[in-house]
PDB file of C-alpha atoms in Angstrom:
ATOM      1  CA  MET A  12      -0.035  -0.083  -0.061  1.00  0.00           C
ATOM      2  CA  GLN A  13       1.379   3.371  -0.859  1.00  0.00           C
ATOM      3  CA  VAL A  14       1.482   6.245   1.575  1.00  0.00           C
ATOM      4  CA  VAL A  15       0.768   9.542  -0.242  1.00  0.00           C
ATOM      5  CA  SER A  16       2.028  12.779   1.625  1.00  0.00           C
ATOM      6  CA  ALA A  17       0.303  16.220   1.832  1.00  0.00           C
ATOM      7  CA  ALA A  18       3.104  17.424  -0.540  1.00  0.00           C
ATOM      8  CA  GLU A  19       2.247  14.841  -3.021  1.00  0.00           C
ATOM      9  CA  VAL A  20      -1.556  15.688  -2.983  1.00  0.00           C
ATOM     10  CA  ALA A  21      -0.755  19.224  -3.344  1.00  0.00           C
ATOM     11  CA  ARG A  22       1.722  18.512  -6.375  1.00  0.00           C
ATOM     12  CA  TYR A  23      -0.567  15.958  -8.161  1.00  0.00           C
ATOM     13  CA  LEU A  24      -4.039  17.569  -7.643  1.00  0.00           C
ATOM     14  CA  THR A  25      -3.985  20.446 -10.196  1.00  0.00           C
ATOM     15  CA  TRP A  26      -7.034  22.635 -10.127  1.00  0.00           C
ATOM     16  CA  GLU A  27      -7.757  21.765 -13.763  1.00  0.00           C
ATOM     17  CA  GLY A  28      -7.535  18.137 -13.304  1.00  0.00           C
ATOM     18  CA  LEU A  29      -9.451  17.914 -10.110  1.00  0.00           C
ATOM     19  CA  ILE A  30     -12.259  20.079 -11.190  1.00  0.00           C
ATOM     20  CA  LYS A  31     -12.794  18.068 -14.310  1.00  0.00           C
ATOM     21  CA  ARG A  32     -12.615  14.903 -12.213  1.00  0.00           C
ATOM     22  CA  LEU A  33     -15.284  16.382  -9.950  1.00  0.00           C
ATOM     23  CA  HIS A  34     -17.490  17.196 -12.850  1.00  0.00           C
ATOM     24  CA  THR A  35     -17.332  13.735 -14.292  1.00  0.00           C
ATOM     25  CA  THR A  36     -18.027  12.143 -10.915  1.00  0.00           C
ATOM     26  CA  PHE A  37     -20.915  14.410 -10.121  1.00  0.00           C
ATOM     27  CA  VAL A  38     -22.515  13.662 -13.415  1.00  0.00           C
ATOM     28  CA  ASN A  39     -21.943   9.805 -13.440  1.00  0.00           C
ATOM     29  CA  GLY A  40     -22.493   9.478  -9.744  1.00  0.00           C
ATOM     30  CA  VAL A  41     -21.069   6.909  -7.023  1.00  0.00           C
ATOM     31  CA  GLU A  42     -22.563   4.974  -4.243  1.00  0.00           C
ATOM     32  CA  SER A  43     -22.133   7.355  -1.123  1.00  0.00           C
ATOM     33  CA  PRO A  44     -23.928   6.484   2.089  1.00  0.00           C
ATOM     34  CA  PRO A  45     -24.752   9.275   4.593  1.00  0.00           C
ATOM     35  CA  ARG A  46     -21.509  10.149   6.415  1.00  0.00           C
ATOM     36  CA  HIS A  47     -21.131   9.092   9.995  1.00  0.00           C
ATOM     37  CA  HIS A  48     -21.058  12.265  12.189  1.00  0.00           C
ATOM     38  CA  HIS A  49     -19.679  11.706  15.753  1.00  0.00           C
ATOM     39  CA  ALA A  50     -19.565  14.514  18.470  1.00  0.00           C
ATOM     40  CA  MET A  51     -16.547  14.004  20.706  1.00  0.00           C
ATOM     41  CA  TYR A  52     -16.326  16.058  23.897  1.00  0.00           C
ATOM     42  CA  ARG A  53     -12.833  16.985  24.933  1.00  0.00           C
ATOM     43  CA  PRO A  54     -11.418  18.689  27.842  1.00  0.00           C
ATOM     44  CA  ASP A  55     -10.884  21.930  25.844  1.00  0.00           C
ATOM     45  CA  GLY A  56     -14.104  21.781  23.972  1.00  0.00           C
ATOM     46  CA  GLU A  57     -16.261  19.774  21.468  1.00  0.00           C
ATOM     47  CA  ALA A  58     -14.674  18.069  18.422  1.00  0.00           C
ATOM     48  CA  THR A  59     -16.147  16.180  15.704  1.00  0.00           C
ATOM     49  CA  MET A  60     -15.124  12.803  13.986  1.00  0.00           C
ATOM     50  CA  LEU A  61     -16.651  12.258  10.462  1.00  0.00           C
ATOM     51  CA  LEU A  62     -16.455   8.981   8.543  1.00  0.00           C
ATOM     52  CA  MET A  63     -17.318   9.215   4.843  1.00  0.00           C
ATOM     53  CA  PRO A  64     -17.297   6.178   2.653  1.00  0.00           C
ATOM     54  CA  ALA A  65     -18.024   5.979  -0.988  1.00  0.00           C
ATOM     55  CA  TRP A  66     -17.537   3.583  -3.990  1.00  0.00           C
ATOM     56  CA  GLU A  67     -18.075   3.169  -7.705  1.00  0.00           C
ATOM     57  CA  THR A  68     -20.358   0.602  -9.042  1.00  0.00           C
ATOM     58  CA  VAL A  69     -17.565  -0.821 -10.888  1.00  0.00           C
ATOM     59  CA  GLY A  70     -14.248   0.605  -9.781  1.00  0.00           C
ATOM     60  CA  TYR A  71     -12.547   2.201  -6.890  1.00  0.00           C
ATOM     61  CA  ILE A  72     -13.723   2.098  -3.195  1.00  0.00           C
ATOM     62  CA  GLY A  73     -12.761   4.709  -0.630  1.00  0.00           C
ATOM     63  CA  VAL A  74     -13.359   6.096   2.832  1.00  0.00           C
ATOM     64  CA  LYS A  75     -12.245   9.180   4.680  1.00  0.00           C
ATOM     65  CA  MET A  76     -11.779   9.717   8.354  1.00  0.00           C
ATOM     66  CA  VAL A  77     -11.673  13.462   9.455  1.00  0.00           C
ATOM     67  CA  ASN A  78     -11.262  15.002  12.747  1.00  0.00           C
ATOM     68  CA  VAL A  79     -12.336  18.556  13.245  1.00  0.00           C
ATOM     69  CA  PHE A  80     -11.061  20.433  16.397  1.00  0.00           C
ATOM     70  CA  PRO A  81     -12.195  24.129  16.108  1.00  0.00           C
ATOM     71  CA  GLN A  82     -10.251  24.739  19.325  1.00  0.00           C
ATOM     72  CA  ASN A  83      -6.927  23.946  17.366  1.00  0.00           C
ATOM     73  CA  ALA A  84      -6.867  27.919  16.266  1.00  0.00           C
ATOM     74  CA  GLN A  85      -5.740  28.586  19.765  1.00  0.00           C
ATOM     75  CA  HIS A  86      -2.697  26.426  19.223  1.00  0.00           C
ATOM     76  CA  ASN A  87      -1.840  27.570  15.658  1.00  0.00           C
ATOM     77  CA  LEU A  88      -2.849  24.189  14.259  1.00  0.00           C
ATOM     78  CA  PRO A  89      -5.280  23.269  11.368  1.00  0.00           C
ATOM     79  CA  ALA A  90      -8.823  22.792  12.578  1.00  0.00           C
ATOM     80  CA  ILE A  91      -9.201  19.726  10.228  1.00  0.00           C
ATOM     81  CA  SER A  92      -7.015  16.660   9.963  1.00  0.00           C
ATOM     82  CA  GLY A  93      -7.608  13.106   8.566  1.00  0.00           C
ATOM     83  CA  LEU A  94      -6.616  10.482   6.086  1.00  0.00           C
ATOM     84  CA  TYR A  95      -8.106   8.596   3.126  1.00  0.00           C
ATOM     85  CA  LEU A  96      -8.023   5.039   2.341  1.00  0.00           C
ATOM     86  CA  LEU A  97      -8.508   4.133  -1.319  1.00  0.00           C
ATOM     87  CA  SER A  98      -8.914   0.482  -2.425  1.00  0.00           C
ATOM     88  CA  GLU A  99      -9.353  -1.111  -5.790  1.00  0.00           C
ATOM     89  CA  GLY A 100     -12.716  -2.191  -6.609  1.00  0.00           C
ATOM     90  CA  LYS A 101     -12.179  -5.816  -8.005  1.00  0.00           C
ATOM     91  CA  HIS A 102     -10.902  -7.459  -4.887  1.00  0.00           C
ATOM     92  CA  GLY A 103     -11.145  -4.723  -2.337  1.00  0.00           C
ATOM     93  CA  GLN A 104      -7.410  -4.475  -1.763  1.00  0.00           C
ATOM     94  CA  PRO A 105      -5.994  -1.114  -0.301  1.00  0.00           C
ATOM     95  CA  LEU A 106      -3.979   0.892  -2.725  1.00  0.00           C
ATOM     96  CA  ALA A 107      -2.997   3.921  -0.834  1.00  0.00           C
ATOM     97  CA  CYS A 108      -3.405   5.926   2.403  1.00  0.00           C
ATOM     98  CA  ILE A 109      -3.613   9.468   1.330  1.00  0.00           C
ATOM     99  CA  ASP A 110      -3.165  12.627   3.538  1.00  0.00           C
ATOM    100  CA  GLY A 111      -6.749  13.628   4.197  1.00  0.00           C
ATOM    101  CA  SER A 112      -6.213  17.138   5.178  1.00  0.00           C
ATOM    102  CA  GLU A 113      -4.753  18.426   1.970  1.00  0.00           C
ATOM    103  CA  LEU A 114      -7.202  16.239   0.026  1.00  0.00           C
ATOM    104  CA  THR A 115      -9.906  17.761   1.817  1.00  0.00           C
ATOM    105  CA  ARG A 116      -8.828  21.297   1.494  1.00  0.00           C
ATOM    106  CA  ARG A 117      -8.370  20.990  -2.297  1.00  0.00           C
ATOM    107  CA  ARG A 118     -11.586  18.932  -3.141  1.00  0.00           C
ATOM    108  CA  THR A 119     -13.710  21.334  -0.958  1.00  0.00           C
ATOM    109  CA  ALA A 120     -12.474  24.474  -2.836  1.00  0.00           C
ATOM    110  CA  ALA A 121     -12.491  22.667  -6.114  1.00  0.00           C
ATOM    111  CA  ALA A 122     -16.251  21.638  -5.561  1.00  0.00           C
ATOM    112  CA  SER A 123     -17.161  25.322  -4.891  1.00  0.00           C
ATOM    113  CA  ALA A 124     -15.161  26.290  -8.051  1.00  0.00           C
ATOM    114  CA  LEU A 125     -17.158  23.865 -10.093  1.00  0.00           C
ATOM    115  CA  ALA A 126     -20.238  25.309  -8.851  1.00  0.00           C
ATOM    116  CA  ALA A 127     -19.102  28.778  -9.452  1.00  0.00           C
ATOM    117  CA  LYS A 128     -18.253  27.791 -12.981  1.00  0.00           C
ATOM    118  CA  ALA A 129     -21.924  27.078 -13.383  1.00  0.00           C
ATOM    119  CA  LEU A 130     -23.303  29.833 -11.169  1.00  0.00           C
ATOM    120  CA  ALA A 131     -21.063  32.905 -11.106  1.00  0.00           C
ATOM    121  CA  ARG A 132     -21.074  35.623 -13.688  1.00  0.00           C
ATOM    122  CA  GLN A 133     -18.489  34.957 -16.453  1.00  0.00           C
ATOM    123  CA  ASP A 134     -17.058  38.290 -15.810  1.00  0.00           C
ATOM    124  CA  ALA A 135     -16.566  38.012 -12.102  1.00  0.00           C
ATOM    125  CA  GLU A 136     -13.275  39.609 -11.106  1.00  0.00           C
ATOM    126  CA  THR A 137     -13.554  40.452  -7.407  1.00  0.00           C
ATOM    127  CA  LEU A 138     -13.565  37.801  -4.787  1.00  0.00           C
ATOM    128  CA  LEU A 139     -14.191  38.338  -1.191  1.00  0.00           C
ATOM    129  CA  VAL A 140     -12.781  35.662   1.201  1.00  0.00           C
ATOM    130  CA  VAL A 141     -14.454  35.567   4.644  1.00  0.00           C
ATOM    131  CA  GLY A 142     -12.240  33.547   6.930  1.00  0.00           C
ATOM    132  CA  THR A 143      -8.367  33.101   7.240  1.00  0.00           C
ATOM    133  CA  GLY A 144      -7.853  29.399   7.828  1.00  0.00           C
ATOM    134  CA  LYS A 145      -6.321  26.839   5.847  1.00  0.00           C
ATOM    135  CA  LEU A 146      -9.164  26.752   3.358  1.00  0.00           C
ATOM    136  CA  ALA A 147      -8.777  30.605   2.484  1.00  0.00           C
ATOM    137  CA  PRO A 148      -5.735  30.020   0.162  1.00  0.00           C
ATOM    138  CA  MET A 149      -7.482  27.237  -1.525  1.00  0.00           C
ATOM    139  CA  VAL A 150     -10.682  29.059  -2.525  1.00  0.00           C
ATOM    140  CA  ILE A 151      -8.505  31.870  -3.811  1.00  0.00           C
ATOM    141  CA  GLU A 152      -6.751  29.580  -6.212  1.00  0.00           C
ATOM    142  CA  ALA A 153      -9.686  27.443  -7.144  1.00  0.00           C
ATOM    143  CA  HIS A 154     -11.997  30.304  -8.091  1.00  0.00           C
ATOM    144  CA  ALA A 155      -9.118  31.932  -9.992  1.00  0.00           C
ATOM    145  CA  SER A 156      -8.915  28.946 -12.064  1.00  0.00           C
ATOM    146  CA  VAL A 157     -12.418  29.196 -13.310  1.00  0.00           C
ATOM    147  CA  ARG A 158     -13.315  32.925 -13.362  1.00  0.00           C
ATOM    148  CA  PRO A 159     -10.970  35.887 -14.371  1.00  0.00           C
ATOM    149  CA  ILE A 160     -10.173  36.974 -10.680  1.00  0.00           C
ATOM    150  CA  LYS A 161      -8.157  40.074 -10.617  1.00  0.00           C
ATOM    151  CA  ARG A 162      -9.010  41.440  -7.080  1.00  0.00           C
ATOM    152  CA  VAL A 163      -9.154  39.627  -3.787  1.00  0.00           C
ATOM    153  CA  LEU A 164     -10.396  41.121  -0.506  1.00  0.00           C
ATOM    154  CA  VAL A 165      -9.891  39.182   2.620  1.00  0.00           C
ATOM    155  CA  TRP A 166     -11.819  39.452   5.992  1.00  0.00           C
ATOM    156  CA  GLY A 167     -11.099  37.701   9.381  1.00  0.00           C
ATOM    157  CA  ARG A 168     -11.397  38.265  13.018  1.00  0.00           C
ATOM    158  CA  SER A 169      -7.689  38.343  13.065  1.00  0.00           C
ATOM    159  CA  VAL A 170      -6.314  41.190  11.046  1.00  0.00           C
ATOM    160  CA  GLU A 171      -2.832  39.660  11.236  1.00  0.00           C
ATOM    161  CA  LYS A 172      -4.047  36.537   9.698  1.00  0.00           C
ATOM    162  CA  ALA A 173      -6.133  38.302   7.045  1.00  0.00           C
ATOM    163  CA  ALA A 174      -2.935  40.239   6.157  1.00  0.00           C
ATOM    164  CA  ALA A 175      -0.856  36.991   5.863  1.00  0.00           C
ATOM    165  CA  VAL A 176      -3.487  35.563   3.314  1.00  0.00           C
ATOM    166  CA  ALA A 177      -3.568  38.875   1.395  1.00  0.00           C
ATOM    167  CA  ASN A 178       0.286  39.237   1.349  1.00  0.00           C
ATOM    168  CA  ALA A 179       0.679  35.609   0.071  1.00  0.00           C
ATOM    169  CA  TYR A 180      -1.292  36.464  -3.047  1.00  0.00           C
ATOM    170  CA  ALA A 181      -0.184  40.098  -3.512  1.00  0.00           C
ATOM    171  CA  GLU A 182       1.957  39.414  -6.456  1.00  0.00           C
ATOM    172  CA  ARG A 183      -0.918  37.375  -8.374  1.00  0.00           C
ATOM    173  CA  PHE A 184      -3.901  39.784  -7.510  1.00  0.00           C
ATOM    174  CA  ASP A 185      -4.806  43.119  -6.313  1.00  0.00           C
ATOM    175  CA  THR A 186      -5.302  41.979  -2.661  1.00  0.00           C
ATOM    176  CA  GLN A 187      -6.784  43.928   0.183  1.00  0.00           C
ATOM    177  CA  VAL A 188      -7.576  43.344   3.938  1.00  0.00           C
ATOM    178  CA  VAL A 189     -11.043  44.587   4.615  1.00  0.00           C
ATOM    179  CA  GLY A 190     -12.663  45.396   8.054  1.00  0.00           C
ATOM    180  CA  ASN A 191     -16.053  46.457   7.039  1.00  0.00           C
ATOM    181  CA  LEU A 192     -17.881  43.464   5.671  1.00  0.00           C
ATOM    182  CA  GLN A 193     -21.024  45.264   4.389  1.00  0.00           C
ATOM    183  CA  SER A 194     -18.685  47.397   2.245  1.00  0.00           C
ATOM    184  CA  ALA A 195     -16.640  44.527   1.050  1.00  0.00           C
ATOM    185  CA  VAL A 196     -19.842  42.537   0.115  1.00  0.00           C
ATOM    186  CA  ALA A 197     -20.928  45.543  -1.977  1.00  0.00           C
ATOM    187  CA  GLN A 198     -17.763  45.334  -3.972  1.00  0.00           C
ATOM    188  CA  ALA A 199     -17.618  41.598  -4.603  1.00  0.00           C
ATOM    189  CA  ASP A 200     -18.691  39.601  -7.398  1.00  0.00           C
ATOM    190  CA  ILE A 201     -18.036  36.258  -5.440  1.00  0.00           C
ATOM    191  CA  VAL A 202     -18.347  35.930  -1.696  1.00  0.00           C
ATOM    192  CA  SER A 203     -16.734  32.824  -0.411  1.00  0.00           C
ATOM    193  CA  CYS A 204     -17.280  32.035   3.325  1.00  0.00           C
ATOM    194  CA  VAL A 205     -14.822  29.521   4.989  1.00  0.00           C
ATOM    195  CA  THR A 206     -15.482  29.973   8.656  1.00  0.00           C
ATOM    196  CA  LEU A 207     -16.629  27.868  11.595  1.00  0.00           C
ATOM    197  CA  SER A 208     -19.153  30.613  12.544  1.00  0.00           C
ATOM    198  CA  THR A 209     -22.276  29.691  14.577  1.00  0.00           C
ATOM    199  CA  GLU A 210     -23.555  33.436  13.924  1.00  0.00           C
ATOM    200  CA  PRO A 211     -24.531  34.956  10.545  1.00  0.00           C
ATOM    201  CA  LEU A 212     -21.601  37.001   9.247  1.00  0.00           C
ATOM    202  CA  ILE A 213     -23.197  38.007   5.876  1.00  0.00           C
ATOM    203  CA  LYS A 214     -26.502  39.802   5.714  1.00  0.00           C
ATOM    204  CA  GLY A 215     -28.948  39.389   2.781  1.00  0.00           C
ATOM    205  CA  GLU A 216     -29.619  43.107   2.804  1.00  0.00           C
ATOM    206  CA  TRP A 217     -26.036  43.754   1.829  1.00  0.00           C
ATOM    207  CA  LEU A 218     -26.055  41.523  -1.370  1.00  0.00           C
ATOM    208  CA  VAL A 219     -26.123  43.308  -4.694  1.00  0.00           C
ATOM    209  CA  PRO A 220     -27.579  42.074  -7.945  1.00  0.00           C
ATOM    210  CA  GLY A 221     -25.468  39.497  -9.796  1.00  0.00           C
ATOM    211  CA  THR A 222     -23.327  38.440  -6.757  1.00  0.00           C
ATOM    212  CA  HIS A 223     -22.510  34.591  -6.223  1.00  0.00           C
ATOM    213  CA  VAL A 224     -22.075  33.517  -2.722  1.00  0.00           C
ATOM    214  CA  ASP A 225     -20.145  30.565  -1.825  1.00  0.00           C
ATOM    215  CA  LEU A 226     -20.774  29.004   1.610  1.00  0.00           C
ATOM    216  CA  ILE A 227     -18.356  26.184   2.754  1.00  0.00           C
ATOM    217  CA  GLY A 228     -17.648  26.627   6.468  1.00  0.00           C
ATOM    218  CA  ALA A 229     -21.052  25.595   8.190  1.00  0.00           C
ATOM    219  CA  PHE A 230     -21.238  21.863   8.189  1.00  0.00           C
ATOM    220  CA  ARG A 231     -23.364  21.359  11.152  1.00  0.00           C
ATOM    221  CA  PRO A 232     -26.980  22.435  11.870  1.00  0.00           C
ATOM    222  CA  GLN A 233     -26.044  24.665  14.627  1.00  0.00           C
ATOM    223  CA  MET A 234     -23.464  26.431  12.467  1.00  0.00           C
ATOM    224  CA  ARG A 235     -24.152  29.341   9.883  1.00  0.00           C
ATOM    225  CA  GLU A 236     -22.466  31.945   7.767  1.00  0.00           C
ATOM    226  CA  THR A 237     -25.427  33.871   6.415  1.00  0.00           C
ATOM    227  CA  ASP A 238     -28.770  35.280   7.605  1.00  0.00           C
ATOM    228  CA  ALA A 239     -32.189  33.873   6.420  1.00  0.00           C
ATOM    229  CA  GLU A 240     -32.344  37.064   4.112  1.00  0.00           C
ATOM    230  CA  CYS A 241     -29.465  35.805   1.999  1.00  0.00           C
ATOM    231  CA  LEU A 242     -31.448  32.630   1.092  1.00  0.00           C
ATOM    232  CA  ARG A 243     -34.615  34.479   0.644  1.00  0.00           C
ATOM    233  CA  ARG A 244     -33.140  36.796  -2.009  1.00  0.00           C
ATOM    234  CA  ALA A 245     -30.916  34.149  -3.636  1.00  0.00           C
ATOM    235  CA  ASP A 246     -31.351  31.319  -5.959  1.00  0.00           C
ATOM    236  CA  VAL A 247     -30.144  28.570  -3.722  1.00  0.00           C
ATOM    237  CA  PHE A 248     -28.190  25.501  -5.105  1.00  0.00           C
ATOM    238  CA  VAL A 249     -26.633  22.763  -2.864  1.00  0.00           C
ATOM    239  CA  ASP A 250     -23.817  20.070  -3.482  1.00  0.00           C
ATOM    240  CA  THR A 251     -26.165  17.249  -2.489  1.00  0.00           C
ATOM    241  CA  TYR A 252     -29.711  17.207  -1.211  1.00  0.00           C
ATOM    242  CA  ALA A 253     -29.024  14.756   1.557  1.00  0.00           C
ATOM    243  CA  GLY A 254     -26.056  16.809   3.013  1.00  0.00           C
ATOM    244  CA  ALA A 255     -28.250  19.877   2.885  1.00  0.00           C
ATOM    245  CA  LYS A 256     -31.026  18.374   4.533  1.00  0.00           C
ATOM    246  CA  GLY A 257     -29.008  16.761   7.374  1.00  0.00           C
ATOM    247  CA  GLU A 258     -26.261  19.315   7.906  1.00  0.00           C
ATOM    248  CA  ALA A 259     -26.512  22.753   6.353  1.00  0.00           C
ATOM    249  CA  GLY A 260     -27.036  25.043   9.146  1.00  0.00           C
ATOM    250  CA  ASP A 261     -27.534  28.095   6.873  1.00  0.00           C
ATOM    251  CA  ILE A 262     -30.470  26.233   5.264  1.00  0.00           C
ATOM    252  CA  LEU A 263     -31.901  24.577   8.292  1.00  0.00           C
ATOM    253  CA  GLN A 264     -31.925  27.604  10.484  1.00  0.00           C
ATOM    254  CA  ALA A 265     -33.507  29.762   7.797  1.00  0.00           C
ATOM    255  CA  ILE A 266     -36.265  27.021   7.577  1.00  0.00           C
ATOM    256  CA  GLU A 267     -36.751  27.044  11.309  1.00  0.00           C
ATOM    257  CA  GLU A 268     -37.121  30.767  11.261  1.00  0.00           C
ATOM    258  CA  GLY A 269     -39.976  30.458   8.459  1.00  0.00           C
ATOM    259  CA  ALA A 270     -38.016  32.392   5.792  1.00  0.00           C
ATOM    260  CA  PHE A 271     -37.119  29.333   3.496  1.00  0.00           C
ATOM    261  CA  ARG A 272     -38.477  25.963   2.529  1.00  0.00           C
ATOM    262  CA  PHE A 273     -36.408  23.090   1.624  1.00  0.00           C
ATOM    263  CA  GLU A 274     -38.403  22.878  -1.627  1.00  0.00           C
ATOM    264  CA  ASP A 275     -37.102  26.496  -2.403  1.00  0.00           C
ATOM    265  CA  ILE A 276     -33.749  24.824  -3.455  1.00  0.00           C
ATOM    266  CA  LYS A 277     -33.217  25.326  -7.204  1.00  0.00           C
ATOM    267  CA  ALA A 278     -31.093  22.098  -7.728  1.00  0.00           C
ATOM    268  CA  ASP A 279     -28.147  20.277  -6.535  1.00  0.00           C
ATOM    269  CA  LEU A 280     -24.966  20.388  -8.222  1.00  0.00           C
ATOM    270  CA  ALA A 281     -25.417  17.231 -10.267  1.00  0.00           C
ATOM    271  CA  GLU A 282     -28.601  18.426 -11.788  1.00  0.00           C
ATOM    272  CA  VAL A 283     -27.007  21.714 -12.893  1.00  0.00           C
ATOM    273  CA  LEU A 284     -24.095  19.903 -14.493  1.00  0.00           C
ATOM    274  CA  LEU A 285     -26.525  17.517 -16.189  1.00  0.00           C
ATOM    275  CA  GLY A 286     -28.451  20.301 -17.617  1.00  0.00           C
ATOM    276  CA  ALA A 287     -31.566  18.818 -15.836  1.00  0.00           C
ATOM    277  CA  ARG A 288     -32.094  22.090 -14.138  1.00  0.00           C
ATOM    278  CA  PRO A 289     -30.781  25.603 -14.812  1.00  0.00           C
ATOM    279  CA  GLY A 290     -27.990  27.347 -12.967  1.00  0.00           C
ATOM    280  CA  ARG A 291     -27.730  31.128 -13.309  1.00  0.00           C
ATOM    281  CA  THR A 292     -30.539  32.416 -15.200  1.00  0.00           C
ATOM    282  CA  ALA A 293     -29.863  36.040 -15.552  1.00  0.00           C
ATOM    283  CA  GLU A 294     -26.919  38.500 -15.024  1.00  0.00           C
ATOM    284  CA  ASP A 295     -28.530  40.316 -12.057  1.00  0.00           C
ATOM    285  CA  THR A 296     -29.586  37.072 -10.212  1.00  0.00           C
ATOM    286  CA  ILE A 297     -28.155  36.380  -6.848  1.00  0.00           C
ATOM    287  CA  THR A 298     -27.063  32.953  -6.645  1.00  0.00           C
ATOM    288  CA  LEU A 299     -25.893  30.997  -3.470  1.00  0.00           C
ATOM    289  CA  PHE A 300     -24.013  27.543  -3.320  1.00  0.00           C
ATOM    290  CA  LYS A 301     -24.175  25.726   0.050  1.00  0.00           C
ATOM    291  CA  SER A 302     -21.759  23.164   0.410  1.00  0.00           C
ATOM    292  CA  VAL A 303     -21.329  20.662   3.389  1.00  0.00           C
ATOM    293  CA  GLY A 304     -18.974  18.261   1.618  1.00  0.00           C
ATOM    294  CA  ALA A 305     -19.720  14.958  -0.086  1.00  0.00           C
ATOM    295  CA  SER A 306     -17.868  11.715   0.037  1.00  0.00           C
ATOM    296  CA  LEU A 307     -18.214  11.455  -3.790  1.00  0.00           C
ATOM    297  CA  GLU A 308     -15.927  14.471  -3.664  1.00  0.00           C
ATOM    298  CA  ASP A 309     -13.170  12.846  -1.707  1.00  0.00           C
ATOM    299  CA  LEU A 310     -13.388   9.701  -3.688  1.00  0.00           C
ATOM    300  CA  ALA A 311     -12.882  11.640  -7.021  1.00  0.00           C
ATOM    301  CA  ALA A 312      -9.971  13.489  -5.491  1.00  0.00           C
ATOM    302  CA  ALA A 313      -8.333  10.361  -4.381  1.00  0.00           C
ATOM    303  CA  ILE A 314      -8.763   8.626  -7.736  1.00  0.00           C
ATOM    304  CA  GLU A 315      -7.276  11.614  -9.377  1.00  0.00           C
ATOM    305  CA  VAL A 316      -4.238  11.688  -6.983  1.00  0.00           C
ATOM    306  CA  TRP A 317      -3.710   7.893  -7.531  1.00  0.00           C
ATOM    307  CA  GLU A 318      -3.933   8.012 -11.082  1.00  0.00           C
ATOM    308  CA  ALA A 319      -1.869  11.020 -11.596  1.00  0.00           C
ATOM    309  CA  ILE A 320       0.947   9.614  -9.500  1.00  0.00           C
ATOM    310  CA  ASN A 321       0.747   6.125 -11.304  1.00  0.00           C
ATOM    311  CA  GLU A 322       0.258   7.274 -14.859  1.00  0.00           C
TER     312      GLU A 322
END
């Protein structure tokens, strides 16, 4: 069995290759049972273990184990860590143990970029990144691979961390640290949220026509990055219906508040990519993509790494 390091994942998972692989996997589909979600109560706060299996009907088999420790920010450590076990499909023999943290970062950003390719305006040039964790650089790179991003605004609770993200990309883009979210949202063509917030950060009244909102961070029902008005004003799309119904806090809390219905979701990503349902319908439409992560994305990324390394 081959061990694939984080550096190798970063090397072999190109944005073009990964986004193309995700597109194919969403269209073709895989078997992906609901992920196992286990709360773990630690001395310094609650953590989460996720187990995410998926397999092709004829082909690869995989499962990811992820530990989510929000309190790691206090120790300057990543909030998310894990590993992915990829097996061949004929006899079920393990092929590779792949660094799960880098795999997750890249497939998460790539899935949002794939959605933005279908939902964001083609001339989207300004990206607002809300959050400064390990995913922030990934969404910058991924979105820039599908849209002509020229300007990147970065907001974070820590000005120092926001500056670090902005400075890292200052040679490629016109970057700026922003302190006023309302003003920043008004300037953005794409708003990408990558936080572990449990309170709304983005308000619907701030959104301007034509904006695409990308929600990545809230992966549990009690978490959210937007208020209900954002969903009420937008055409809402999700990565999968099952994930949205079980874990998308932005959607579930808006439903509880009576401002949204599950039936108001326009489509999941597969339906848009297949052409079964439309994506963006007008230049001034506000679109919103809510992702909680899907095991098919991990399987697609793991296959892409494995085949790229062994081609």
